mmCIF file of C-alpha atoms in Angstrom:
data_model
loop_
_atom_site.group_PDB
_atom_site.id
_atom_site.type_symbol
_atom_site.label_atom_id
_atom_site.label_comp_id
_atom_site.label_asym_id
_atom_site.label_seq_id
_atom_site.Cartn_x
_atom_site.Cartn_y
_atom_site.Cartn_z
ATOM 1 C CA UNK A 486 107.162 89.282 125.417
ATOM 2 C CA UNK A 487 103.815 89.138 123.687
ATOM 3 C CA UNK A 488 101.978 91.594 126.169
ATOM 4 C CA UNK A 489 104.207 94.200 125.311
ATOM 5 C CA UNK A 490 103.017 95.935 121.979
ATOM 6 C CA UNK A 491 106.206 96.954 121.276
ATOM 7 C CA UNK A 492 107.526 93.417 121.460
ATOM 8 C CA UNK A 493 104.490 91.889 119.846
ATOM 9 C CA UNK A 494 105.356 94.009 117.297
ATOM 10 C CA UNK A 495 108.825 93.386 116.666
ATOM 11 C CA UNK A 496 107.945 89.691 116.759
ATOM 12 C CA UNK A 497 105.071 90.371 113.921
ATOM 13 C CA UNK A 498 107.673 91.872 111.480
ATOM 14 C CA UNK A 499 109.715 89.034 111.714
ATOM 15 C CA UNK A 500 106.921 86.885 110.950
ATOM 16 C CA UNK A 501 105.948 88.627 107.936
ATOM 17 C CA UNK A 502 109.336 88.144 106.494
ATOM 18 C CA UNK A 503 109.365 84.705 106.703
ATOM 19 C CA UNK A 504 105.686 84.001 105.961
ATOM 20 C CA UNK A 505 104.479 87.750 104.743
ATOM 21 C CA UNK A 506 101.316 85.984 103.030
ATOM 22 C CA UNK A 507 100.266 85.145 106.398
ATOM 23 C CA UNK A 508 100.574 87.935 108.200
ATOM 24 C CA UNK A 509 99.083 90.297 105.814
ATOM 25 C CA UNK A 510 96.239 91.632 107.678
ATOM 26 C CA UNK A 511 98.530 93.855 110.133
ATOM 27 C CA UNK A 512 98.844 97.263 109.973
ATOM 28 C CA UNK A 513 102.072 98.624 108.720
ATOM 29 C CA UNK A 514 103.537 99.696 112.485
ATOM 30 C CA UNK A 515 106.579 101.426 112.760
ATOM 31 C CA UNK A 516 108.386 101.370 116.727
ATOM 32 C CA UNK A 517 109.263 104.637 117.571
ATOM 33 C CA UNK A 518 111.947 106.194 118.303
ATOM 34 C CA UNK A 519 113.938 104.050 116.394
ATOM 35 C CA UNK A 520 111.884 103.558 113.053
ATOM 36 C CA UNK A 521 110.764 107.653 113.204
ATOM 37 C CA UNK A 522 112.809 108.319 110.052
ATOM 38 C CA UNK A 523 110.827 104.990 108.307
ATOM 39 C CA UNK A 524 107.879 106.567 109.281
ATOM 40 C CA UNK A 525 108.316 109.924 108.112
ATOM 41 C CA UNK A 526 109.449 108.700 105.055
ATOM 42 C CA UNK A 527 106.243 107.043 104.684
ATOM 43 C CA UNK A 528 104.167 109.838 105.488
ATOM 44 C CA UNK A 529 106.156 112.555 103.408
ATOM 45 C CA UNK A 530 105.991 110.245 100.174
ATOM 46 C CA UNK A 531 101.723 110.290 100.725
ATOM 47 C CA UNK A 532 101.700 113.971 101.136
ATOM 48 C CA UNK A 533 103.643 113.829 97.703
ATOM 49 C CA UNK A 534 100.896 111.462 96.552
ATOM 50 C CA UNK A 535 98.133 113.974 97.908
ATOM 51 C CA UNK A 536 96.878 111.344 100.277
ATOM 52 C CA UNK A 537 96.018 111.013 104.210
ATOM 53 C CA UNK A 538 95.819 108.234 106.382
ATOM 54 C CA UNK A 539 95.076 108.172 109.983
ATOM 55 C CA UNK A 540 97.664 106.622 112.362
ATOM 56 C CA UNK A 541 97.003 105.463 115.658
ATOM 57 C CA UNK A 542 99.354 105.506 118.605
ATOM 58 C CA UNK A 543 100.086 103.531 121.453
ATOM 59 C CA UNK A 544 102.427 103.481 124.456
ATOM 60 C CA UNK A 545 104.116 100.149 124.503
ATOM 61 C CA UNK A 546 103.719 99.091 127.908
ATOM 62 C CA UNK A 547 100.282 100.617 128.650
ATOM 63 C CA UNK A 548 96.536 99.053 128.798
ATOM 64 C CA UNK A 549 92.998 100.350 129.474
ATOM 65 C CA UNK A 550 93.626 103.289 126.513
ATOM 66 C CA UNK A 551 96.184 105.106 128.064
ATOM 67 C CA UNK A 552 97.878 107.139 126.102
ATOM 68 C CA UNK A 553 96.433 106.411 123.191
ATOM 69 C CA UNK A 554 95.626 109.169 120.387
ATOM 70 C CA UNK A 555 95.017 109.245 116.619
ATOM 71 C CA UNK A 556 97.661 111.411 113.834
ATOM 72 C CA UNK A 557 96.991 112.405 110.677
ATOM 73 C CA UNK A 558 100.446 114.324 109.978
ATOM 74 C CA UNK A 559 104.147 113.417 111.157
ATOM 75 C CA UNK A 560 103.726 117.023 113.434
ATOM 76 C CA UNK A 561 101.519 114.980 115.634
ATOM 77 C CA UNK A 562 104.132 111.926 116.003
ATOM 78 C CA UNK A 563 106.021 111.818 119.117
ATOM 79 C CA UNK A 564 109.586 111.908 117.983
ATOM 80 C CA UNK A 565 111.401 110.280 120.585
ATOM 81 C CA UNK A 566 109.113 108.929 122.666
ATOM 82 C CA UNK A 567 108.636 105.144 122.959
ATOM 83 C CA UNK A 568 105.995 104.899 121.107
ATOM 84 C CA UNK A 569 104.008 102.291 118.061
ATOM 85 C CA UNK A 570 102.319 103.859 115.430
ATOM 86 C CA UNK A 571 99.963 101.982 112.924
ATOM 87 C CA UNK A 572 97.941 102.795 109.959
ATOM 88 C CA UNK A 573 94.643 102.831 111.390
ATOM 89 C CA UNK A 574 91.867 101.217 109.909
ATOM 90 C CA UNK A 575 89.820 103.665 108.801
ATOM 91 C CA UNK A 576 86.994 101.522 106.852
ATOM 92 C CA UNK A 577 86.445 98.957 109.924
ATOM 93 C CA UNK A 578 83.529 96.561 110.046
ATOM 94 C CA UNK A 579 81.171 98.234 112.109
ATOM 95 C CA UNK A 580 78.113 96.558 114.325
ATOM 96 C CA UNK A 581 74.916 98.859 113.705
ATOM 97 C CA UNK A 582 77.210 101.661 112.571
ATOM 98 C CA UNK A 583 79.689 101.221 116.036
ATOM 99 C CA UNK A 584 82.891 100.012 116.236
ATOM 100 C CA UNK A 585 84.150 96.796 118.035
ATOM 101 C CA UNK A 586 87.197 94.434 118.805
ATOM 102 C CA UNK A 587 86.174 90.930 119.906
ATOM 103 C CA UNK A 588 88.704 89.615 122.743
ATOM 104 C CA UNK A 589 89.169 85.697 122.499
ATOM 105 C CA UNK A 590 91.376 84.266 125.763
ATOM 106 C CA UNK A 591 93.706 81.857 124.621
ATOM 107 C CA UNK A 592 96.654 79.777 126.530
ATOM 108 C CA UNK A 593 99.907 79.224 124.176
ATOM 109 C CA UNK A 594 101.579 75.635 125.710
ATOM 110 C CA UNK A 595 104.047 75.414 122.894
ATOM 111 C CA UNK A 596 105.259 77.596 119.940
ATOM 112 C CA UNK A 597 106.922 74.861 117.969
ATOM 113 C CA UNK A 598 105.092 72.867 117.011
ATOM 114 C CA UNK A 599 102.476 75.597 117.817
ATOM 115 C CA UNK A 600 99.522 74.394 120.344
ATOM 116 C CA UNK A 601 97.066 76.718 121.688
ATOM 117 C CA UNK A 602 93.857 76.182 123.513
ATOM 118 C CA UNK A 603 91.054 78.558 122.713
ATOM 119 C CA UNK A 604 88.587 79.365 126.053
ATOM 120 C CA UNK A 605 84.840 79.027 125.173
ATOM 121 C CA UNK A 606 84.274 82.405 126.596
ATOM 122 C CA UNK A 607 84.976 85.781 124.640
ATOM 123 C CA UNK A 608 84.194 89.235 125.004
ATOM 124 C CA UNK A 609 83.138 91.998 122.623
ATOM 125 C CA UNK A 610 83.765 95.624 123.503
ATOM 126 C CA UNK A 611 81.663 98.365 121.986
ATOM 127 C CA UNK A 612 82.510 102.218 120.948
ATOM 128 C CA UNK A 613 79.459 104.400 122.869
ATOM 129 C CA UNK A 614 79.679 107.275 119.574
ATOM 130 C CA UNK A 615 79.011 105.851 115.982
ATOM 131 C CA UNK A 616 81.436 105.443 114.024
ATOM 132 C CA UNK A 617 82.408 108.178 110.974
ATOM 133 C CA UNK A 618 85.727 108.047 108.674
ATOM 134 C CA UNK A 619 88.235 110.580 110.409
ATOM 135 C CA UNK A 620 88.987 113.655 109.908
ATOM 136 C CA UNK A 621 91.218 116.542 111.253
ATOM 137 C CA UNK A 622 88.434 117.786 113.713
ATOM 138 C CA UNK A 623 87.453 114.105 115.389
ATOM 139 C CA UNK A 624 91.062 112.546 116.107
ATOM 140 C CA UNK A 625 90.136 113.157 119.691
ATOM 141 C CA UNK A 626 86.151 111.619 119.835
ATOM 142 C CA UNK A 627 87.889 108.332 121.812
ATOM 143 C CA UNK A 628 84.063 107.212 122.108
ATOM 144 C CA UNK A 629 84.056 106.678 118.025
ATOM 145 C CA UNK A 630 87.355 105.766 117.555
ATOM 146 C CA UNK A 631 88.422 103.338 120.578
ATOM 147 C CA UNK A 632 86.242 100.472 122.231
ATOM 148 C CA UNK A 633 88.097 100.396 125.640
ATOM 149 C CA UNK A 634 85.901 99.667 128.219
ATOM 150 C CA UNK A 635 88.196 102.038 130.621
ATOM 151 C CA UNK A 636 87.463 105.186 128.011
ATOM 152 C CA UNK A 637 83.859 104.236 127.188
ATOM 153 C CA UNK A 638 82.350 103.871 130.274
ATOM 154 C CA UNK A 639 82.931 107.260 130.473
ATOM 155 C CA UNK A 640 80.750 108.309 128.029
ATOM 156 C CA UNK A 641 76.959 109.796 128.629
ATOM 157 C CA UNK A 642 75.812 106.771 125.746
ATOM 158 C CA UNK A 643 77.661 104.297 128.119
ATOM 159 C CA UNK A 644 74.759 101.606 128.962
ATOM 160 C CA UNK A 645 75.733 99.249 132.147
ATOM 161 C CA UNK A 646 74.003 95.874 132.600
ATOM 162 C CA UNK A 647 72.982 96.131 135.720
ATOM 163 C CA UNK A 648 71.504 92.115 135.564
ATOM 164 C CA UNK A 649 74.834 90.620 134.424
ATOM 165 C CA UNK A 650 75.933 89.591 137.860
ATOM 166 C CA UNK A 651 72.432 88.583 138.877
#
């Protein structure tokens, strides 16, 4: 259930009801097609504010950065597609002016009481473009905006280690 981000998702809002203090650091996320009115009520009251935010979205069943693409207006929302939008996080910590997720494998035994195992081994993935806030005209740069290894190793910065399986 947690592989899906559609299900992770649903199981995150229920978390941050019963311990929202917690589970503050989540983007507000919104499962479309059923929370598209939520959404565009969202988005409608920070045009009334004068404000933009960039929201990212994601197939719920899909990996590598399929399907992926950035929003700055409800227009560019799917309507009834399955679909998660989140705020995106448009002030990220950056590593020499690139963005970066850090992948850390973990096993789940047990949910209650709670045991995980944490392996020793991680991973951190790299954007090839720096990073710059976004705006209207660089939604689609994937190369700034995403660090999938499937979409960056398509780029001309792309560098491959050609020692690492030496």
């Amino acid at each position: 259930e947690i592989s899906r981000k559609d299900q992770l998702a649903k199981n995150i809002q229920k978390m941050k009801h019963i311990r929202n203090d917690e589970y503050n650091i989540i983007p507000m996320t919104w499962i479309l097609p059923a929370e598209h009115g939520a959404l565009s009520h969202f988005m409608s009251r920070l045009k009334r504010r004068q404000r933009t935010k960039t929201f990212i979205i994601k197939p719920p069943n899909s990996s590598m950065g399929n399907g992926i693409s950035l929003a700055r207006n409800i227009e560019q929302v799917p309507q009834r597609e399955n679909v998660i939008v989140q705020e995106y996080i448009d002030k990220p910590l950056l590593l020499d002016g690139f963005k970066f997720d850090l992948r850390v494998y973990v096993l789940v035994t047990s949910c209650n009481p709670l045991r995980i195992f944490i392996y020793k081994d991680g991973l951190v993935r790299l954007s090839t473009q720096a990073y710059t806030l976004p705006t209207n005209s660089n939604l689609d740069q994937h190369f700034m905006h995403l660090t999938n290894y499937s979409i960056n190793k398509h780029s001309e910065a792309f560098d491959r280690d050609e020692d690492f399986d030496k």
